Coordinates of C-alpha atoms in Angstrom, one line a residue:
Chain A
M553 CA -109.1 -63.0 115.6
N554 CA -108.8 -65.4 112.6
A555 CA -105.5 -66.3 110.8
Q556 CA -106.0 -63.8 108.1
D557 CA -106.1 -60.9 110.5
A558 CA -102.7 -62.1 111.8
V559 CA -100.8 -61.6 108.5
P560 CA -100.1 -58.0 108.7
F561 CA -99.0 -58.3 112.4
L562 CA -96.7 -61.3 111.6
D563 CA -95.3 -59.6 108.7
Y564 CA -94.5 -56.5 110.5
A565 CA -92.9 -58.3 113.4
S566 CA -90.9 -60.6 111.2
V567 CA -89.7 -57.6 109.0
L568 CA -88.7 -55.7 112.0
V569 CA -86.7 -58.5 113.7
F570 CA -85.0 -59.5 110.5
A571 CA -84.2 -55.9 109.9
L572 CA -82.4 -55.8 113.2
T573 CA -80.3 -58.8 112.1
G574 CA -79.4 -57.1 108.7
A575 CA -78.3 -54.0 110.6
L576 CA -76.2 -56.1 112.9
V577 CA -74.5 -57.6 109.8
A578 CA -73.9 -54.1 108.5
S579 CA -72.2 -53.2 111.8
R580 CA -69.9 -56.2 111.6
A581 CA -69.0 -55.0 108.0
Q582 CA -68.6 -51.5 109.5
L583 CA -70.8 -49.7 106.9
D584 CA -72.2 -46.2 107.1
I585 CA -75.8 -45.5 108.1
M586 CA -77.3 -45.9 104.7
G587 CA -75.5 -49.2 104.4
F588 CA -77.2 -50.2 107.6
V589 CA -80.6 -49.0 106.1
F590 CA -79.9 -51.1 102.9
F591 CA -79.0 -54.3 104.7
A592 CA -81.8 -53.9 107.3
T593 CA -84.3 -53.4 104.5
F594 CA -83.5 -56.3 102.1
T595 CA -83.0 -58.6 105.1
G596 CA -86.3 -57.6 106.6
I597 CA -88.4 -57.9 103.3
G598 CA -86.4 -60.5 101.4
G599 CA -88.1 -63.8 102.3
G600 CA -91.6 -62.4 102.1
T601 CA -90.8 -60.7 98.9
L602 CA -89.6 -64.0 97.3
R603 CA -92.7 -65.6 98.7
D604 CA -95.0 -63.2 97.0
L605 CA -93.3 -63.3 93.8
L606 CA -93.6 -67.0 93.7
L607 CA -97.2 -67.0 94.6
G608 CA -98.0 -64.3 92.0
Q609 CA -99.1 -61.8 94.6
D610 CA -99.2 -58.5 92.8
P611 CA -97.7 -56.2 94.1
V612 CA -95.5 -57.7 96.7
F613 CA -96.6 -57.0 100.3
W614 CA -94.3 -54.0 101.1
V615 CA -95.2 -52.1 97.9
G616 CA -98.8 -52.1 99.2
R617 CA -97.6 -51.1 102.7
P618 CA -94.5 -48.9 102.3
G619 CA -94.7 -48.2 106.1
L620 CA -92.7 -51.4 106.3
L621 CA -89.7 -49.7 104.8
V622 CA -90.0 -47.0 107.5
V623 CA -89.8 -49.8 110.0
T624 CA -86.7 -51.3 108.5
S625 CA -85.1 -47.8 108.3
L626 CA -85.8 -47.0 111.9
A627 CA -84.5 -50.4 113.0
A628 CA -81.3 -49.7 111.1
I629 CA -80.8 -46.4 112.7
L630 CA -81.5 -47.9 116.1
V631 CA -78.9 -50.5 115.7
F632 CA -76.4 -48.0 114.3
F633 CA -76.4 -46.0 117.5
T634 CA -76.7 -48.8 120.0
A635 CA -74.9 -51.9 118.7
H636 CA -71.8 -51.1 120.6
L637 CA -73.7 -51.5 123.9
F638 CA -73.9 -55.2 123.3
E639 CA -70.9 -57.5 124.4
S640 CA -71.4 -60.0 121.7
R641 CA -73.0 -58.7 118.5
Y642 CA -72.8 -62.1 116.9
S643 CA -74.7 -63.8 119.8
L644 CA -77.3 -61.0 119.6
L645 CA -77.5 -61.6 115.8
V646 CA -78.0 -65.3 116.1
W647 CA -80.7 -65.0 118.7
L648 CA -82.6 -62.3 116.8
D649 CA -82.4 -64.4 113.8
A650 CA -83.9 -67.3 115.7
L651 CA -86.7 -65.0 116.8
A652 CA -87.3 -63.7 113.3
L653 CA -87.5 -67.3 112.0
G654 CA -90.2 -67.9 114.6
V655 CA -92.3 -65.1 113.3
A656 CA -91.5 -65.3 109.5
V657 CA -92.3 -69.0 109.1
P658 CA -96.0 -68.7 110.3
A659 CA -96.2 -65.5 108.2
G660 CA -95.3 -67.5 105.2
V661 CA -97.6 -70.3 106.0
D662 CA -100.5 -67.8 106.6
V663 CA -100.0 -66.0 103.2
A664 CA -99.8 -69.3 101.3
M665 CA -102.9 -70.6 103.1
T666 CA -104.8 -67.5 102.4
A667 CA -103.7 -67.8 98.7
G668 CA -105.3 -71.2 98.6
A669 CA -102.0 -73.2 98.2
G670 CA -102.0 -76.9 99.0
P671 CA -100.0 -78.5 101.8
I672 CA -96.6 -79.0 100.1
V673 CA -96.6 -75.5 98.7
I674 CA -97.6 -74.1 102.2
V675 CA -94.7 -75.8 103.8
A676 CA -92.3 -74.5 101.0
M677 CA -93.5 -70.9 101.5
G678 CA -93.0 -71.1 105.2
V679 CA -89.5 -72.3 104.8
I680 CA -88.8 -69.7 102.1
T681 CA -90.2 -66.7 104.0
G682 CA -88.1 -67.9 107.0
T683 CA -84.8 -68.4 105.3
F684 CA -84.3 -66.3 102.2
G685 CA -83.9 -62.9 104.0
G686 CA -81.0 -64.2 106.1
L687 CA -79.6 -66.1 103.3
A688 CA -79.4 -63.0 101.1
R689 CA -78.1 -61.0 104.1
D690 CA -75.2 -63.5 104.7
T691 CA -74.4 -64.0 101.0
V692 CA -74.2 -60.3 100.2
A693 CA -72.1 -59.6 103.3
N694 CA -69.7 -62.5 102.5
E695 CA -70.5 -64.2 105.8
L696 CA -71.0 -67.9 106.2
P697 CA -74.8 -68.3 105.7
L698 CA -76.5 -69.7 108.9
V699 CA -78.1 -72.4 106.8
L700 CA -74.6 -73.8 106.2
K701 CA -73.8 -74.1 109.9
Q702 CA -73.2 -77.8 110.9
N703 CA -74.7 -79.5 113.7
E704 CA -77.4 -76.8 114.3
L705 CA -81.1 -77.0 113.4
Y706 CA -82.0 -74.3 111.0
I707 CA -83.7 -75.5 107.9
T708 CA -85.0 -78.3 110.1
A709 CA -86.5 -75.9 112.5
T710 CA -88.4 -74.0 109.8
F711 CA -89.5 -77.1 108.2
G712 CA -90.6 -78.6 111.5
G713 CA -92.6 -75.6 112.2
A714 CA -94.3 -75.4 108.9
V715 CA -95.2 -79.1 108.9
T716 CA -96.6 -78.7 112.4
A717 CA -99.0 -75.9 111.2
V718 CA -100.2 -77.9 108.2
A719 CA -100.8 -80.9 110.5
L720 CA -102.6 -78.9 113.1
I721 CA -104.9 -77.4 110.5
W722 CA -105.5 -80.8 109.1
L723 CA -106.5 -82.0 112.5
G724 CA -109.0 -79.2 112.7
V725 CA -107.1 -76.7 114.9
S726 CA -107.9 -73.0 114.0
G727 CA -105.6 -71.1 111.9
F728 CA -104.7 -68.7 114.6
W729 CA -103.5 -71.5 117.0
A730 CA -101.9 -73.5 114.3
L731 CA -99.7 -70.4 113.5
I732 CA -98.9 -69.7 117.1
V733 CA -97.7 -73.3 117.7
C734 CA -95.8 -73.3 114.4
G735 CA -93.9 -70.1 115.5
I736 CA -93.1 -71.6 119.0
T737 CA -92.0 -74.9 117.3
V738 CA -89.6 -73.0 115.0
F739 CA -88.1 -71.0 117.8
A740 CA -87.9 -73.9 120.3
L741 CA -86.1 -76.2 117.8
R742 CA -83.7 -73.4 116.9
A743 CA -83.1 -72.4 120.6
G744 CA -82.7 -76.0 121.8
S745 CA -80.0 -76.3 119.0
L746 CA -78.3 -73.2 120.2
L747 CA -78.5 -73.9 123.9
F748 CA -78.4 -77.6 124.2
G749 CA -76.7 -78.8 120.9
W750 CA -79.9 -80.5 119.5
S751 CA -79.1 -81.7 116.1
V752 CA -79.9 -84.4 113.5
P753 CA -77.0 -86.4 112.0
T754 CA -75.1 -84.6 109.4
Y755 CA -73.5 -86.2 106.3
R756 CA -70.1 -87.7 106.9
P757 CA -67.9 -88.4 103.9
R758 CA -66.4 -91.6 105.5
P759 CA -68.7 -93.3 107.9
P760 CA -67.0 -95.4 110.6
K761 CA -66.2 -98.9 109.2
T762 CA -67.7 -101.9 111.0
K763 CA -64.9 -104.3 112.0
G764 CA -65.0 -107.8 110.5
Chain B
M331 CA -89.9 -34.3 76.1
N332 CA -91.7 -35.5 79.2
A333 CA -90.4 -37.9 81.9
Q334 CA -92.3 -40.9 80.4
D335 CA -90.4 -40.5 77.0
A336 CA -87.2 -40.7 78.9
V337 CA -87.6 -44.2 80.2
P338 CA -86.5 -46.2 77.2
F339 CA -83.4 -43.8 76.7
L340 CA -82.4 -44.1 80.4
D341 CA -83.0 -47.9 80.4
Y342 CA -80.8 -48.3 77.3
A343 CA -78.1 -46.1 78.6
S344 CA -78.0 -47.8 82.1
V345 CA -78.1 -51.3 80.6
L346 CA -75.3 -50.4 78.3
V347 CA -73.0 -48.9 80.9
F348 CA -73.7 -51.6 83.6
A349 CA -73.1 -54.2 80.9
L350 CA -69.6 -52.7 80.3
T351 CA -68.9 -53.2 84.0
G352 CA -70.0 -56.7 83.9
A353 CA -67.7 -57.4 81.0
L354 CA -64.8 -55.9 82.9
V355 CA -65.5 -58.1 85.8
A356 CA -65.5 -61.1 83.4
S357 CA -62.2 -59.8 82.1
R358 CA -60.8 -59.8 85.8
A359 CA -62.1 -63.4 86.1
Q360 CA -60.4 -64.2 82.7
L361 CA -63.5 -65.8 81.2
D362 CA -64.1 -66.6 77.5
I363 CA -66.3 -64.4 75.2
M364 CA -69.6 -66.1 76.1
G365 CA -68.7 -65.6 79.9
F366 CA -68.4 -61.9 79.0
V367 CA -71.7 -61.9 77.4
F368 CA -73.2 -63.6 80.3
F369 CA -71.9 -61.2 82.9
A370 CA -72.6 -58.2 80.8
T371 CA -76.1 -59.2 80.2
F372 CA -77.2 -60.0 83.9
T373 CA -75.2 -57.0 85.2
G374 CA -76.9 -54.8 82.6
I375 CA -80.5 -55.9 83.1
G376 CA -80.4 -57.2 86.7
G377 CA -81.4 -54.0 88.6
G378 CA -84.3 -53.1 86.2
T379 CA -85.4 -56.7 86.1
L380 CA -85.8 -56.9 89.9
R381 CA -87.6 -53.5 89.8
D382 CA -90.0 -54.7 87.2
L383 CA -90.7 -58.0 89.1
L384 CA -91.5 -56.0 92.3
L385 CA -93.7 -53.6 90.6
G386 CA -95.6 -56.4 88.8
Q387 CA -94.6 -55.1 85.4
D388 CA -95.4 -58.0 83.0
P389 CA -93.3 -58.8 81.1
V390 CA -90.1 -57.3 82.5
F391 CA -88.7 -54.6 80.3
W392 CA -86.2 -56.5 78.3
V393 CA -88.5 -59.3 77.3
G394 CA -90.5 -56.6 75.5
R395 CA -87.4 -55.0 74.0
P396 CA -84.9 -57.9 73.3
G397 CA -82.7 -55.4 71.4
L398 CA -81.4 -54.7 74.9
L399 CA -79.8 -58.1 74.9
V400 CA -78.1 -57.3 71.7
V401 CA -76.7 -54.1 73.3
T402 CA -75.2 -56.1 76.3
S403 CA -73.7 -58.6 73.9
L404 CA -72.1 -56.0 71.7
A405 CA -70.8 -54.2 74.9
A406 CA -69.3 -57.5 76.1
I407 CA -67.6 -58.2 72.8
L408 CA -66.3 -54.7 72.7
V409 CA -64.7 -55.1 76.1
F410 CA -63.3 -58.5 75.2
F411 CA -61.2 -57.1 72.5
T412 CA -60.3 -53.8 74.0
A413 CA -59.9 -54.1 77.9
H414 CA -56.2 -54.8 77.6
L415 CA -55.8 -51.2 76.3
F416 CA -56.6 -49.7 79.7
E417 CA -54.0 -49.4 82.3
S418 CA -56.3 -50.0 85.2
R419 CA -59.3 -52.0 84.5
Y420 CA -60.3 -51.8 88.2
S421 CA -60.3 -47.9 88.0
L422 CA -62.2 -48.0 84.7
L423 CA -64.8 -50.5 86.3
V424 CA -65.4 -48.3 89.3
W425 CA -65.9 -45.2 87.2
L426 CA -68.2 -46.8 84.7
D427 CA -70.2 -48.2 87.6
A428 CA -70.5 -44.6 89.0
L429 CA -71.8 -43.5 85.6
A430 CA -74.2 -46.4 85.4
L431 CA -75.6 -45.6 88.8
G432 CA -76.2 -42.0 87.7
V433 CA -78.4 -43.3 84.9
A434 CA -80.0 -46.3 86.5
V435 CA -81.3 -44.5 89.6
P436 CA -83.4 -42.0 87.6
A437 CA -84.5 -44.8 85.3
G438 CA -85.8 -46.6 88.4
V439 CA -87.5 -43.5 89.7
D440 CA -89.1 -42.8 86.4
V441 CA -90.6 -46.4 86.0
A442 CA -91.9 -46.3 89.7
M443 CA -93.5 -42.9 89.1
T444 CA -95.1 -44.0 85.8
A445 CA -96.5 -47.1 87.7
G446 CA -98.2 -44.8 90.1
A447 CA -96.0 -45.6 93.2
G448 CA -95.9 -43.4 96.2
P449 CA -92.7 -41.5 97.4
I450 CA -91.2 -44.3 99.6
V451 CA -91.6 -46.9 96.9
I452 CA -90.2 -44.5 94.3
V453 CA -87.0 -44.0 96.3
A454 CA -86.7 -47.9 96.9
M455 CA -87.1 -48.5 93.2
G456 CA -84.4 -46.0 92.4
V457 CA -82.0 -47.5 94.9
I458 CA -82.9 -51.1 93.8
T459 CA -82.4 -50.2 90.0
G460 CA -79.1 -48.7 90.7
T461 CA -77.6 -51.3 93.0
F462 CA -78.8 -54.7 92.3
G463 CA -77.2 -55.3 88.9
G464 CA -73.7 -54.5 90.4
L465 CA -74.5 -56.4 93.5
A466 CA -75.3 -59.6 91.5
R467 CA -72.2 -59.0 89.4
D468 CA -69.9 -58.8 92.4
T469 CA -71.5 -61.7 94.3
V470 CA -71.5 -64.1 91.4
A471 CA -67.8 -63.2 90.5
N472 CA -66.7 -63.6 94.2
E473 CA -65.5 -60.0 94.3
L474 CA -66.2 -57.8 97.3
P475 CA -69.4 -55.9 96.5
L476 CA -69.0 -52.2 96.0
V477 CA -71.9 -51.7 98.4
L478 CA -69.7 -53.0 101.1
K479 CA -66.7 -50.7 100.5
Q480 CA -66.0 -48.6 103.6
N481 CA -65.7 -44.9 103.6
E482 CA -67.2 -44.5 100.2
L483 CA -70.6 -43.1 99.3
Y484 CA -72.5 -45.8 97.4
I485 CA -75.9 -46.6 98.8
T486 CA -75.9 -43.0 100.1
A487 CA -75.3 -41.7 96.6
T488 CA -78.3 -43.6 95.1
F489 CA -80.5 -42.8 98.1
G490 CA -79.6 -39.1 97.9
G491 CA -80.4 -39.0 94.1
A492 CA -83.7 -40.7 94.5
V493 CA -84.8 -38.5 97.4
T494 CA -83.8 -35.5 95.4
A495 CA -86.0 -36.5 92.5
V496 CA -89.1 -37.1 94.8
A497 CA -88.4 -33.7 96.5
L498 CA -88.1 -31.8 93.2
I499 CA -91.3 -33.3 91.8
W500 CA -93.0 -32.5 95.1
L501 CA -91.9 -28.8 94.8
G502 CA -93.4 -28.8 91.3
V503 CA -90.4 -29.2 89.0
S504 CA -91.1 -31.2 85.8
G505 CA -90.3 -34.9 85.8
F506 CA -87.7 -34.5 83.1
W507 CA -85.6 -31.9 85.1
A508 CA -86.1 -33.9 88.3
L509 CA -84.6 -37.0 86.6
I510 CA -81.7 -35.0 85.2
V511 CA -80.9 -33.5 88.6
C512 CA -81.4 -36.9 90.2
G513 CA -78.8 -38.5 87.9
I514 CA -76.3 -35.6 88.5
T515 CA -76.7 -35.9 92.1
V516 CA -76.0 -39.6 92.3
F517 CA -72.9 -39.3 90.1
A518 CA -71.6 -36.3 91.9
L519 CA -71.9 -37.9 95.2
R520 CA -70.2 -41.0 94.1
A521 CA -67.5 -39.1 92.2
G522 CA -66.9 -36.8 95.2
S523 CA -66.4 -40.0 97.4
L524 CA -63.9 -41.5 94.8
L525 CA -62.0 -38.3 94.1
F526 CA -62.1 -36.3 97.4
G527 CA -62.9 -39.0 100.0
W528 CA -66.3 -37.7 100.8
S529 CA -68.1 -40.0 103.2
V530 CA -70.5 -40.2 106.1
P531 CA -69.4 -41.7 109.4
T532 CA -69.2 -45.4 109.5
Y533 CA -70.0 -47.7 112.4
R534 CA -67.1 -48.3 114.7
P535 CA -67.3 -51.3 117.1
R536 CA -65.6 -49.4 119.9
P537 CA -66.0 -45.6 119.9
P538 CA -63.3 -43.6 121.5
K539 CA -63.9 -43.3 125.2
T540 CA -64.4 -39.9 126.8
K541 CA -61.9 -39.3 129.6
G542 CA -63.5 -38.9 133.0
Chain C
M848 CA -95.7 -86.1 70.5
N849 CA -95.2 -82.4 70.0
A850 CA -93.0 -80.0 71.8
Q851 CA -95.6 -78.8 74.2
D852 CA -96.1 -82.3 75.5
A853 CA -92.5 -82.6 76.3
V854 CA -92.4 -79.7 78.8
P855 CA -93.5 -81.6 81.9
F856 CA -91.2 -84.4 81.2
L857 CA -88.2 -82.1 80.5
D858 CA -89.0 -80.0 83.7
Y859 CA -89.2 -83.2 85.8
A860 CA -85.9 -84.6 84.4
S861 CA -84.0 -81.3 84.7
V862 CA -85.4 -80.7 88.3
L863 CA -84.4 -84.2 89.3
V864 CA -80.8 -84.1 88.0
F865 CA -80.2 -80.6 89.2
A866 CA -81.5 -81.7 92.6
L867 CA -79.0 -84.5 92.7
T868 CA -76.2 -81.9 92.2
G869 CA -77.7 -79.7 94.9
A870 CA -77.6 -82.6 97.3
L871 CA -74.0 -83.4 96.4
V872 CA -73.0 -79.9 97.2
A873 CA -74.9 -80.3 100.5
S874 CA -72.7 -83.4 101.1
R875 CA -69.6 -81.5 100.5
A876 CA -70.7 -78.9 103.0
Q877 CA -71.6 -81.8 105.4
L878 CA -75.1 -80.6 106.1
D879 CA -77.9 -82.6 107.8
I880 CA -80.7 -84.2 105.8
M881 CA -83.0 -81.2 105.7
G882 CA -80.0 -79.2 104.5
F883 CA -79.8 -81.7 101.7
V884 CA -83.5 -81.2 100.9
F885 CA -83.1 -77.4 100.9
F886 CA -80.1 -77.5 98.6
A887 CA -81.6 -80.1 96.3
T888 CA -84.8 -78.2 96.1
F889 CA -83.7 -74.7 95.2
T890 CA -81.1 -76.0 92.9
G891 CA -83.6 -78.2 91.2
I892 CA -86.3 -75.5 90.6
G893 CA -84.1 -72.3 90.6
G894 CA -83.5 -71.9 86.9
G895 CA -87.0 -72.7 85.9
T896 CA -88.4 -70.4 88.7
L897 CA -86.5 -67.5 87.4
R898 CA -87.6 -68.2 83.9
D899 CA -91.1 -68.3 84.8
L900 CA -91.0 -65.1 86.8
L901 CA -89.4 -63.3 83.9
L902 CA -91.9 -64.6 81.5
G903 CA -94.7 -63.7 83.8
Q904 CA -95.9 -67.3 84.1
D905 CA -98.3 -67.2 87.1
P906 CA -97.9 -69.3 89.2
V907 CA -94.4 -70.6 88.6
F908 CA -94.2 -74.1 87.4
W909 CA -93.7 -75.9 90.7
V910 CA -96.5 -74.2 92.6
G911 CA -98.9 -75.8 90.1
R912 CA -97.2 -79.1 90.3
P913 CA -95.9 -79.5 93.8
G914 CA -95.0 -83.2 93.2
L915 CA -91.7 -81.7 91.9
L916 CA -90.8 -80.7 95.4
V917 CA -91.4 -84.4 96.4
V918 CA -89.0 -85.4 93.5
T919 CA -86.3 -83.0 94.9
S920 CA -86.7 -84.2 98.4
L921 CA -86.4 -87.8 97.4
A922 CA -83.4 -87.1 95.4
A923 CA -81.8 -85.3 98.5
I924 CA -82.6 -88.4 100.7
L925 CA -81.0 -90.7 98.1
V926 CA -77.8 -88.8 97.9
F927 CA -77.7 -88.4 101.8
F928 CA -77.5 -92.2 102.1
T929 CA -75.5 -93.1 99.0
A930 CA -73.0 -90.3 98.3
H931 CA -70.2 -92.0 100.2
L932 CA -70.3 -94.9 97.7
F933 CA -68.8 -92.7 95.0
E934 CA -65.0 -92.2 94.9
S935 CA -65.2 -88.7 93.7
R936 CA -68.3 -86.8 94.5
Y937 CA -66.9 -83.7 92.8
S938 CA -66.5 -85.6 89.5
L939 CA -70.0 -87.0 89.9
L940 CA -71.3 -83.5 90.5
V941 CA -69.7 -82.1 87.5
W942 CA -71.1 -84.8 85.3
L943 CA -74.6 -84.7 86.7
D944 CA -74.5 -81.0 86.3
A945 CA -73.6 -81.4 82.6
L946 CA -76.5 -83.9 82.2
A947 CA -78.8 -81.4 83.9
L948 CA -77.7 -78.6 81.6
G949 CA -78.5 -80.9 78.6
V950 CA -82.2 -81.3 79.9
A951 CA -82.8 -77.8 81.4
V952 CA -81.7 -75.7 78.3
P953 CA -84.3 -77.4 76.0
A954 CA -87.0 -77.1 78.9
G955 CA -86.3 -73.3 79.0
V956 CA -86.4 -73.1 75.1
D957 CA -89.7 -74.9 75.1
V958 CA -91.4 -72.8 77.8
A959 CA -90.4 -69.7 76.0
M960 CA -91.5 -70.8 72.7
T961 CA -94.8 -72.0 74.1
A962 CA -95.2 -68.5 75.7
G963 CA -94.8 -66.9 72.3
A964 CA -91.4 -65.3 72.8
G965 CA -89.1 -64.2 69.9
P966 CA -85.7 -65.8 69.1
I967 CA -83.6 -63.7 71.4
V968 CA -85.7 -64.1 74.4
I969 CA -85.9 -67.9 73.6
V970 CA -82.2 -68.3 73.6
A971 CA -81.9 -66.1 76.9
M972 CA -84.5 -68.3 78.6
G973 CA -82.7 -71.4 77.5
V974 CA -79.4 -70.1 79.1
I975 CA -81.2 -68.9 82.2
T976 CA -83.0 -72.1 82.9
G977 CA -79.8 -74.0 82.4
T978 CA -77.5 -71.9 84.5
F979 CA -79.3 -70.2 87.4
G980 CA -80.1 -73.2 89.5
G981 CA -76.4 -74.2 89.6
L982 CA -75.3 -70.7 90.0
A983 CA -77.5 -70.2 93.1
R984 CA -76.3 -73.5 94.4
D985 CA -72.6 -72.6 94.1
T986 CA -73.1 -69.1 95.4
V987 CA -75.1 -70.1 98.5
A988 CA -72.5 -72.9 99.3
N989 CA -69.6 -70.5 98.8
E990 CA -68.1 -72.8 96.1
L991 CA -66.5 -71.4 92.9
P992 CA -69.6 -71.1 90.5
L993 CA -69.0 -73.5 87.5
V994 CA -69.8 -70.6 85.2
L995 CA -66.6 -69.0 86.3
K996 CA -64.3 -72.0 85.6
Q997 CA -61.7 -71.1 83.0
N998 CA -61.0 -73.0 79.9
E999 CA -64.2 -75.0 80.1
L1000 CA -67.4 -74.6 77.9
Y1001 CA -70.3 -73.9 80.1
I1002 CA -72.2 -70.7 79.2
T1003 CA -71.0 -71.4 75.7
A1004 CA -72.6 -74.9 75.8
T1005 CA -75.9 -73.6 76.9
F1006 CA -75.9 -70.8 74.5
G1007 CA -74.8 -73.1 71.6
G1008 CA -77.6 -75.5 72.4
A1009 CA -80.2 -72.8 72.6
V1010 CA -79.1 -71.1 69.3
T1011 CA -79.2 -74.6 67.7
A1012 CA -82.8 -75.1 68.8
V1013 CA -83.9 -71.7 67.4
A1014 CA -82.1 -72.2 64.1
L1015 CA -83.5 -75.7 63.6
I1016 CA -87.0 -74.4 64.2
W1017 CA -86.4 -71.6 61.7
L1018 CA -85.3 -74.2 59.3
G1019 CA -88.6 -76.0 59.6
V1020 CA -87.5 -78.9 61.9
S1021 CA -90.3 -79.9 64.3
G1022 CA -90.2 -78.6 67.9
F1023 CA -89.7 -82.1 69.3
W1024 CA -86.5 -82.8 67.2
A1025 CA -85.1 -79.3 67.7
L1026 CA -85.4 -79.8 71.4
I1027 CA -83.6 -83.2 71.2
V1028 CA -80.8 -81.8 69.2
C1029 CA -80.6 -78.9 71.5
G1030 CA -80.1 -81.1 74.6
I1031 CA -77.5 -83.3 72.8
T1032 CA -75.6 -80.1 71.7
V1033 CA -75.4 -78.7 75.2
F1034 CA -74.3 -82.0 76.6
A1035 CA -71.9 -82.7 73.9
L1036 CA -70.2 -79.3 74.1
R1037 CA -69.9 -79.6 77.9
A1038 CA -68.6 -83.2 77.7
G1039 CA -66.2 -82.4 75.1
S1040 CA -64.9 -79.6 77.2
L1041 CA -64.6 -81.9 80.3
L1042 CA -63.1 -84.9 78.4
F1043 CA -61.0 -83.4 75.7
G1044 CA -60.4 -79.8 76.9
W1045 CA -62.5 -78.2 74.2
S1046 CA -62.5 -74.5 74.9
V1047 CA -62.7 -71.1 73.2
P1048 CA -60.1 -68.5 73.8
T1049 CA -60.3 -66.7 77.2
Y1050 CA -59.5 -63.2 77.9
R1051 CA -55.9 -62.6 78.8
P1052 CA -54.8 -59.3 80.5
R1053 CA -51.5 -59.1 78.5
P1054 CA -51.6 -60.7 75.1
P1055 CA -48.1 -62.0 73.8
K1056 CA -46.4 -59.1 72.0
T1057 CA -45.5 -59.6 68.4
K1058 CA -41.8 -59.2 67.9
G1059 CA -40.8 -56.2 65.8

């Protein structure tokens, strides 16, 4: 299995998991079932759609594979009827979002590589594919975007994974394994941030003064 | 008159009516006249622009017909000088938005059909053309997006109309009549929701327990 | 030096200055350094990216010149380590945004002219290139978008500059000088608004009644 063969699988997986997070946000907003389908769909396909538009992929991936919209709709219906079974929908949302990041970033890296992009653009497409679906979801729903959460690795996780993929390929690792390690890196950084408080220093308006 | 001839008319009508809603939101935000033009324009052309980008239409519709931007600007100026005449600008906004939905959804369906898309993508383009201009308008203006309003048919109305159009064409109805019925369906569902409280069940975090 | 030669320079300058504003917004949100890079980057390239997508430029400008993403990242790092030196980060943000407008509008006008667009589309692309990066920045960060600020020239400044450029070229002025005057016009209108309160009348829900 080479990297190119992995794209449809990665795209399906990331669309599915992001769709679940979109439907969970719809449940927090107490929408009706078509509202769930709407949120699940644009969250699921948002990041990859922006990536394809920027790379000039014509048409964007889901126009050529409309079965993906069936996937997002089924995900929405599933969440509509089962979300009440979970004690903390927010915690479920955050963890599914972490999982989706771990699949979407390698999907973005893979598409950009296949399109012949250079390393900087590959990293950018990994980050964009990972983050923009969730960003659109949170912005439309008037929730605080996860990218704005302080003291959590989010952008850093996607960036770390994308850079890892590019570095491994540069070192001669096969595309397939580079994508696997990329996804694990993204998820591990994000999970470590959620479980153990891993973070990098944030900006502080007034740094502590050194005494003279 | 066949369906293809209807596109420019539908696009002009939906751009005009959405532009009026954008200008009304600008009036609620008490902007100056160029702020009105700005809101009217991106609200008017937003949904169709996203549809064209996704379908790979090059250039997007209003770049080829810049008279549409004159239409949105005139709509903005009209609202700037007359909005104070209406007792409830919010009610006017909601009804114009309903009317715009009823024109924009068939416009999106028509463009997608003409571009040779399959049924799922046709429905998606109808919903996108109907909803994204208003969604961008409300998000930029920091107002609660109409798509988030509970107990109202909004996404459901656009979806219902788009599915109706696809079904009618599949049954052999001409494109022209399918689009007419599509638009009436969208508007009727939305109007019924506003006037008579029509709705579909929304998600409730804690469903009533059945007694044991 | 003709107008076409100016595009890369204008794009670099507007990307850099908008990137600084994006990083300042990240500092107000107290993000970590990758959050700064993320905000700086999409603010820096947002307006020009939308312009290129609408004009069907393939690929968008920064995909072909990824050094621009290095510029936005360096701008983010610079702000991360120096923003605390400024007494009022908000005031710095507003003035840098004004400067960025003054560079981005002529950049948008120039690209649209080079692409062979007519006068209305040229003006629209100038306004879009100037405003959408900052609009995305403020919307994602949950700040009041500068385009919504009352009694300030913002959209009007970008529009005034873009119309000036088109008028000068129509009068036979060279593209280079038309772009220079365009940029100065945008900045002067915006600066006059910030310093001296220049404004155009805003919409008022209830205009003062004339006594009978």
